[in-house]
């Protein structure tokens, strides 16, 4: 019987795939917010949720973060965004989580540039402020 690969062994491939999707859909959205790919995908329908996770939600969680959850269950995939008090993005990580296992990679380079652009859009339309208020 073949043993399942660990999250650490799978995280980079999952990260590359998600970022390819996100860059493609975001680029299409910027040209036309109603546009869809040939497969019918659209930026506004990608992922499951975008929310704020307050500090202390999970054991040993000292800081709150914004979460863009792409999938849930086994495995789960999400981006976590950390900001300063003025909601300027300070760091971003991709997390790949499977039953009792998990791994993450720091988002850098071209991928971070894409997320910075998306982040500013969220900030400009007050999505970030709304999510924090909703989380209490």
N, CA, C and O of each residue as an XYZ file, in Angstrom:
544
protein
N       0.832     -1.173      0.000
C       0.000      0.000      0.000
C       0.886      1.249      0.000
O       1.818      1.356      0.797
N       0.591      2.181     -0.891
C       1.383      3.407     -1.001
C       0.965      4.401      0.084
O      -0.221      4.615      0.332
N       1.973      5.000      0.721
C       1.701      5.968      1.780
C       1.397      7.335      1.163
O       2.052      7.759      0.210
N       0.391      8.017      1.724
C       0.005      9.361      1.301
C       1.164     10.330      1.531
O       1.833     10.264      2.562
N       1.399     11.217      0.587
C       2.438     12.234      0.752
C       2.023     13.229      1.829
O       0.833     13.490      2.008
N       2.985     13.779      2.541
C       2.706     14.747      3.600
C       2.320     16.093      2.988
O       2.532     16.340      1.801
N       1.754     16.943      3.818
C       1.409     18.298      3.366
C       2.661     19.060      2.946
O       2.630     19.826      1.983
N       3.756     18.853      3.661
C       5.012     19.521      3.302
C       5.472     19.122      1.905
O       6.073     19.924      1.191
N       5.189     17.882      1.517
C       5.563     17.410      0.186
C       4.599     17.907     -0.890
O       4.958     17.937     -2.067
N       3.395     18.293     -0.511
C       2.363     18.678     -1.474
C       2.112     20.179     -1.567
O       1.523     20.642     -2.543
N       2.548     20.948     -0.566
C       2.163     22.353     -0.462
C       2.624     23.195     -1.651
O       1.855     24.030     -2.128
N       3.814     23.014     -2.133
C       4.319     23.865     -3.229
C       3.554     23.654     -4.533
O       3.279     24.614     -5.252
N       3.213     22.415     -4.839
C       2.430     22.149     -6.042
C       1.039     22.752     -5.952
O       0.538     23.334     -6.914
N       0.422     22.608     -4.790
C      -0.907     23.191     -4.583
C      -0.840     24.709     -4.679
O      -1.717     25.336     -5.273
N       0.189     25.296     -4.101
C       0.380     26.751     -4.143
C       0.520     27.240     -5.588
O      -0.130     28.207     -5.983
N       1.354     26.581     -6.359
C       1.537     26.964     -7.770
C       0.219     26.900     -8.537
O      -0.100     27.800     -9.313
N      -0.541     25.835     -8.315
C      -1.823     25.675     -9.015
C      -2.815     26.765     -8.629
O      -3.469     27.342     -9.498
N      -2.934     27.052     -7.333
C      -3.886     28.078     -6.890
C      -3.491     29.450     -7.400
O      -4.347     30.223     -7.831
N      -2.201     29.761     -7.356
C      -1.773     31.076     -7.827
C      -1.964     31.216     -9.335
O      -2.278     32.307     -9.811
N      -1.786     30.155    -10.083
C      -2.053     30.221    -11.526
C      -3.530     30.541    -11.760
O      -3.861     31.379    -12.599
N      -4.411     29.877    -11.020
C      -5.851     30.166    -11.123
C      -6.136     31.621    -10.769
O      -6.838     32.321    -11.500
N      -5.594     32.062     -9.659
C      -5.873     33.409     -9.155
C      -5.356     34.470    -10.116
O      -6.068     35.429    -10.411
N      -4.137     34.318    -10.606
C      -3.601     35.309    -11.557
C      -4.448     35.363    -12.819
O      -4.738     36.445    -13.329
N      -4.847     34.197    -13.326
C      -5.665     34.141    -14.545
C      -7.020     34.804    -14.319
O      -7.449     35.625    -15.130
N      -7.693     34.458    -13.233
C      -9.024     35.001    -12.967
C      -8.973     36.488    -12.623
O      -9.848     37.245    -13.044
N      -7.977     36.915    -11.875
C      -7.863     38.336    -11.527
C      -7.591     39.173    -12.778
O      -8.171     40.246    -12.944
N      -6.728     38.696    -13.642
C      -6.419     39.400    -14.885
C      -7.673     39.557    -15.743
O      -7.916     40.620    -16.314
N      -8.450     38.507    -15.827
C      -9.704     38.543    -16.575
C     -10.688     39.519    -15.928
O     -11.355     40.281    -16.627
N     -10.781     39.498    -14.616
C     -11.681     40.374    -13.875
C     -11.348     41.849    -14.108
O     -12.247     42.676    -14.262
N     -10.054     42.174    -14.132
C      -9.655     43.569    -14.329
C     -10.112     44.092    -15.687
O     -10.437     45.270    -15.829
N     -10.134     43.217    -16.675
C     -10.576     43.622    -18.021
C     -12.091     43.751    -18.079
O     -12.626     44.662    -18.710
N     -12.776     42.822    -17.409
C     -14.245     42.814    -17.422
C     -14.718     42.027    -16.199
O     -14.574     40.805    -16.168
N     -15.281     42.704    -15.188
C     -15.706     42.023    -13.959
C     -16.733     40.900    -14.177
O     -16.896     40.048    -13.304
N     -17.410     40.886    -15.299
C     -18.400     39.842    -15.578
C     -17.835     38.698    -16.420
O     -18.531     37.711    -16.660
N     -16.606     38.814    -16.865
C     -16.007     37.827    -17.770
C     -15.823     36.476    -17.080
O     -15.634     36.390    -15.867
N     -15.886     35.438    -17.891
C     -15.676     34.062    -17.432
C     -14.644     33.385    -18.325
O     -14.466     33.756    -19.485
N     -13.975     32.395    -17.769
C     -13.062     31.583    -18.573
C     -13.890     30.658    -19.473
O     -15.114     30.601    -19.353
N     -13.232     29.953    -20.353
C     -13.935     28.972    -21.205
C     -14.631     27.898    -20.378
O     -15.637     27.327    -20.800
N     -14.082     27.631    -19.192
C     -14.676     26.632    -18.294
C     -15.767     27.209    -17.412
O     -16.336     26.503    -16.579
N     -16.063     28.502    -17.593
C     -17.126     29.135    -16.824
C     -16.706     29.714    -15.482
O     -17.551     30.142    -14.695
N     -15.399     29.729    -15.218
C     -14.920     30.265    -13.938
C     -14.931     31.790    -13.966
O     -14.731     32.412    -15.009
N     -15.167     32.372    -12.802
C     -15.196     33.818    -12.661
C     -14.545     34.194    -11.337
O     -14.689     33.472    -10.350
N     -13.828     35.320    -11.303
C     -13.138     35.749    -10.094
C     -14.064     35.779     -8.887
O     -13.713     35.265     -7.825
N     -15.229     36.368     -9.035
C     -16.142     36.533     -7.899
C     -16.726     35.223     -7.378
O     -17.350     35.202     -6.317
N     -16.533     34.150     -8.104
C     -17.064     32.850     -7.675
C     -15.966     31.877     -7.260
O     -16.254     30.751     -6.857
N     -14.713     32.304     -7.354
C     -13.597     31.426     -7.000
C     -13.436     31.413     -5.480
O     -13.582     32.448     -4.831
N     -13.145     30.285     -4.932
C     -12.953     30.167     -3.492
C     -14.271     30.030     -2.751
O     -15.350     30.207     -3.316
N     -14.153     29.710     -1.474
C     -15.331     29.498     -0.639
C     -15.691     30.716      0.186
O     -16.869     31.046      0.322
N     -14.686     31.396      0.746
C     -14.990     32.532      1.611
C     -13.774     33.419      1.784
O     -12.632     33.007      1.581
N     -14.060     34.636      2.163
C     -13.023     35.581      2.578
C     -13.526     36.156      3.884
O     -14.589     36.776      3.917
N     -12.774     35.960      4.972
C     -13.245     36.403      6.273
C     -12.085     36.852      7.148
O     -10.919     36.740      6.770
N     -12.426     37.357      8.315
C     -11.425     37.775      9.287
C     -11.473     36.804     10.454
O     -12.546     36.496     10.972
N     -10.299     36.320     10.869
C     -10.171     35.387     11.986
C      -9.513     36.148     13.137
O      -8.302     36.370     13.115
N     -10.295     36.551     14.140
C      -9.731     37.344     15.245
C      -8.683     36.573     16.044
O      -8.709     35.344     16.103
N      -7.767     37.311     16.653
C      -6.765     36.710     17.548
C      -7.480     35.869     18.592
O      -8.537     36.257     19.090
N      -6.903     34.709     18.927
C      -7.468     33.837     19.950
C      -8.538     32.888     19.452
O      -9.083     32.116     20.241
N      -8.856     32.919     18.170
C      -9.859     31.985     17.635
C      -9.365     30.546     17.772
O     -10.139     29.648     18.104
N      -8.087     30.334     17.519
C      -7.473     29.012     17.631
C      -6.430     29.052     18.745
O      -5.914     30.119     19.077
N      -6.119     27.891     19.320
C      -5.095     27.817     20.371
C      -3.791     28.426     19.876
O      -3.361     28.180     18.749
N      -3.172     29.222     20.733
C      -1.874     29.852     20.451
C      -1.886     30.811     19.262
O      -0.830     31.091     18.694
N      -3.045     31.314     18.877
C      -3.133     32.287     17.789
C      -3.083     33.688     18.385
O      -4.058     34.155     18.975
N      -1.953     34.349     18.230
C      -1.755     35.659     18.848
C      -2.267     36.819     18.005
O      -2.647     37.855     18.550
N      -2.282     36.664     16.708
C      -2.688     37.751     15.815
C      -3.923     37.360     15.017
O      -4.121     36.195     14.673
N      -4.738     38.350     14.736
C      -5.841     38.133     13.820
C      -5.312     38.147     12.397
O      -4.249     38.706     12.125
N      -6.055     37.532     11.496
C      -5.657     37.532     10.081
C      -6.895     37.414      9.208
O      -7.956     36.973      9.648
N      -6.727     37.816      7.971
C      -7.762     37.642      6.966
C      -7.493     36.322      6.265
O      -6.344     35.968      5.998
N      -8.566     35.599      5.969
C      -8.425     34.266      5.367
C      -9.234     34.199      4.079
O     -10.428     34.500      4.055
N      -8.554     33.798      3.011
C      -9.225     33.519      1.750
C      -9.206     32.004      1.606
O      -8.187     31.420      1.239
N     -10.327     31.379      1.893
C     -10.413     29.922      1.900
C     -10.852     29.430      0.528
O     -11.889     29.841      0.008
N     -10.050     28.550     -0.046
C     -10.320     28.041     -1.385
C     -11.034     26.699     -1.328
O     -11.953     26.440     -2.105
N     -10.607     25.851     -0.408
C     -11.264     24.550     -0.252
C     -11.266     24.186      1.220
O     -10.490     24.724      2.011
N     -12.145     23.268      1.575
C     -12.317     22.891      2.971
C     -12.425     21.385      3.071
O     -12.979     20.739      2.182
N     -11.910     20.832      4.127
C     -11.984     19.387      4.325
C     -10.610     18.783      4.168
O      -9.626     19.331      4.664
N     -10.534     17.692      3.503
C      -9.246     17.055      3.296
C      -8.898     17.011      1.832
O      -9.488     16.213      1.104
N      -7.986     17.810      1.362
C      -7.278     18.874      2.075
C      -8.011     20.223      2.000
O      -8.910     20.426      1.184
N      -7.593     21.121      2.873
C      -8.046     22.511      2.843
C      -6.910     23.363      2.286
O      -5.733     23.081      2.511
N      -7.286     24.401      1.561
C      -6.299     25.339      1.031
C      -6.782     26.750      1.346
O      -7.951     27.078      1.142
N      -5.867     27.581      1.846
C      -6.248     28.956      2.164
C      -5.025     29.860      2.154
O      -3.893     29.428      2.370
N      -5.299     31.126      1.896
C      -4.295     32.168      2.017
C      -4.603     32.927      3.292
O      -5.764     33.202      3.596
N      -3.556     33.267      4.041
C      -3.715     34.060      5.258
C      -2.948     35.361      5.065
O      -1.782     35.374      4.669
N      -3.645     36.452      5.359
C      -3.103     37.780      5.163
C      -2.989     38.482      6.502
O      -3.944     38.511      7.279
N      -1.827     39.044      6.771
C      -1.593     39.795      7.991
C      -1.376     41.255      7.618
O      -0.711     41.572      6.632
N      -1.952     42.133      8.429
C      -1.854     43.562      8.125
C      -1.495     44.338      9.380
O      -1.560     43.819     10.495
N      -1.113     45.593      9.173
C      -0.894     46.481     10.302
C      -2.221     47.142     10.681
O      -3.262     46.827     10.105
N      -2.181     48.053     11.643
C      -3.415     48.676     12.138
C      -4.100     49.545     11.086
O      -5.287     49.844     11.210
N      -3.358     49.955     10.044
C      -3.961     50.758      8.966
C      -4.401     49.879      7.797
O      -4.738     50.376      6.722
N      -4.393     48.582      8.021
C      -4.788     47.573      7.033
C      -3.873     47.526      5.814
O      -4.307     47.186      4.713
N      -2.605     47.869      6.022
C      -1.603     47.671      4.982
C      -1.103     46.231      5.093
O      -0.751     45.778      6.183
N      -1.073     45.531      4.001
C      -0.644     44.133      4.000
C       0.817     44.032      4.414
O       1.679     44.689      3.830
N       1.097     43.205      5.425
C       2.471     43.021      5.897
C       3.040     41.657      5.521
O       4.251     41.525      5.341
N       2.179     40.633      5.399
C       2.650     39.322      4.949
C       1.478     38.471      4.489
O       0.324     38.711      4.845
N       1.811     37.478      3.694
C       0.800     36.574      3.138
C       1.413     35.175      3.055
O       2.561     35.012      2.642
N       0.630     34.169      3.456
C       1.078     32.782      3.403
C      -0.023     31.911      2.812
O      -1.211     32.170      3.004
N       0.391     30.880      2.092
C      -0.531     29.869      1.589
C      -0.430     28.664      2.510
O       0.667     28.191      2.807
N      -1.591     28.163      2.968
C      -1.624     27.009      3.874
C      -2.328     25.846      3.192
O      -3.389     26.001      2.588
N      -1.712     24.685      3.304
C      -2.258     23.436      2.786
C      -2.436     22.522      3.996
O      -1.460     22.129      4.636
N      -3.685     22.189      4.302
C      -4.005     21.471      5.541
C      -4.773     20.197      5.228
O      -5.758     20.215      4.491
N      -4.317     19.110      5.787
C      -5.014     17.837      5.655
C      -5.104     17.233      7.050
O      -4.438     17.703      7.972
N      -5.896     16.227      7.208
C      -6.161     15.659      8.528
C      -4.898     15.522      9.369
O      -4.004     14.744      9.039
N      -4.831     16.288     10.463
C      -3.747     16.245     11.435
C      -2.375     16.544     10.842
O      -1.353     16.136     11.394
N      -2.351     17.258      9.717
C      -1.110     17.621      9.061
C      -1.333     18.981      8.396
O      -2.464     19.338      8.064
N      -0.281     19.715      8.209
C      -0.392     21.009      7.542
C       0.974     21.562      7.206
O       1.974     21.228      7.842
N       1.000     22.417      6.192
C       2.240     23.077      5.789
C       1.866     24.400      5.137
O       0.746     24.582      4.661
N       2.825     25.317      5.127
C       2.567     26.610      4.509
C       3.805     27.103      3.777
O       4.921     26.653      4.036
N       3.587     28.033      2.859
C       4.674     28.709      2.161
C       4.387     30.203      2.172
O       3.234     30.628      2.104
N       5.424     30.974      2.256
C       5.298     32.436      2.219
C       5.083     32.859      0.770
O       5.755     32.368     -0.137
N       4.148     33.766      0.565
C       3.873     34.295     -0.764
C       4.860     35.430     -1.033
O       4.971     36.364     -0.239
N       5.570     35.344     -2.148
C       6.601     36.332     -2.490
C       6.547     36.658     -3.977
O       5.760     36.079     -4.725
N       7.384     37.582     -4.389
C       7.596     37.886     -5.800
C       6.335     38.287     -6.545
O       5.505     39.044     -6.041
N       6.210     37.764     -7.756
C       5.073     38.074     -8.628
C       3.745     37.716     -7.985
O       2.754     38.423     -8.170
N       3.717     36.635     -7.239
C       2.476     36.230     -6.567
C       2.071     37.234     -5.496
O       0.890     37.547     -5.348
N       3.046     37.735     -4.755
C       2.745     38.748     -3.750
C       2.268     40.036     -4.419
O       1.362     40.696     -3.910
N       2.860     40.396     -5.542
C       2.419     41.590     -6.277
C       0.949     41.458     -6.686
O       0.188     42.422     -6.599
N       0.557     40.271     -7.129
C      -0.847     40.040     -7.485
C      -1.727     40.231     -6.272
O      -2.746     40.918     -6.349
N      -1.346     39.626     -5.131
C      -2.159     39.762     -3.926
C      -2.190     41.190     -3.400
O      -3.212     41.621     -2.865
N      -1.094     41.935     -3.539
C      -1.099     43.338     -3.117
C      -2.122     44.138     -3.918
O      -2.822     44.986     -3.365
N      -2.207     43.873     -5.194
C      -3.187     44.550     -6.042
C      -4.618     44.193     -5.624
O      -5.477     45.069     -5.526
N      -4.864     42.917     -5.382
C      -6.188     42.469     -4.938
C      -6.500     43.062     -3.564
O      -7.616     43.521     -3.320
N      -5.516     43.051     -2.672
C      -5.678     43.590     -1.320
C      -6.109     45.051     -1.366
O      -7.021     45.458     -0.647
N      -5.461     45.826     -2.201
C      -5.814     47.244     -2.321
C      -7.243     47.411     -2.826
O      -7.949     48.325     -2.400
N      -7.669     46.544     -3.717
C      -9.051     46.581     -4.192
C     -10.014     46.288     -3.039
O     -11.014     46.986     -2.872
N      -9.714     45.261     -2.248
C     -10.531     44.935     -1.072
C     -10.559     46.112     -0.088
O     -11.602     46.440      0.478
N      -9.415     46.726      0.100
C      -9.303     47.838      1.037
C     -10.090     49.056      0.538
O     -10.807     49.698      1.306
N      -9.950     49.363     -0.749
C     -10.634     50.526     -1.330
C     -12.149     50.432     -1.240
O     -12.822     51.444     -1.043
N     -12.688     49.237     -1.383
C     -14.151     49.093     -1.322
C     -14.623     48.741      0.093
O     -15.780     48.374      0.298
N     -13.707     48.858      1.069
C     -13.980     48.682      2.496
C     -14.399     47.266      2.888
O     -15.057     47.070      3.909
N     -14.022     46.294      2.087
C     -14.284     44.897      2.419
C     -13.559     44.500      3.697
O     -14.133     43.815      4.543
N     -12.314     44.916      3.847
C     -11.517     44.537      5.016
C     -12.123     45.085      6.299
O     -12.221     44.380      7.303
N     -12.525     46.343      6.256
C     -13.119     46.974      7.423
C     -14.428     46.267      7.791
O     -14.701     46.025      8.966
N     -15.215     45.944      6.794
C     -16.489     45.260      7.025
C     -16.270     43.894      7.675
O     -16.969     43.536      8.623
N     -15.301     43.133      7.167
C     -15.044     41.796      7.707
C     -14.591     41.855      9.165
O     -14.998     41.029      9.981
N     -13.759     42.821      9.481
C     -13.310     42.957     10.873
C     -14.495     43.305     11.783
O     -14.614     42.767     12.884
N     -15.341     44.178     11.334
C     -16.515     44.564     12.120
C     -17.446     43.364     12.316
O     -17.980     43.165     13.407
N     -17.640     42.569     11.270
C     -18.506     41.386     11.345
C     -17.961     40.349     12.329
O     -18.722     39.661     13.009
N     -16.629     40.249     12.394
C     -16.002     39.265     13.280
C     -16.053     39.691     14.731
O     -15.809     38.885     15.630
N     -16.370     40.965     14.966
C     -16.469     41.467     16.348
C     -15.145     41.929     16.822
O     -15.020     42.385     17.958
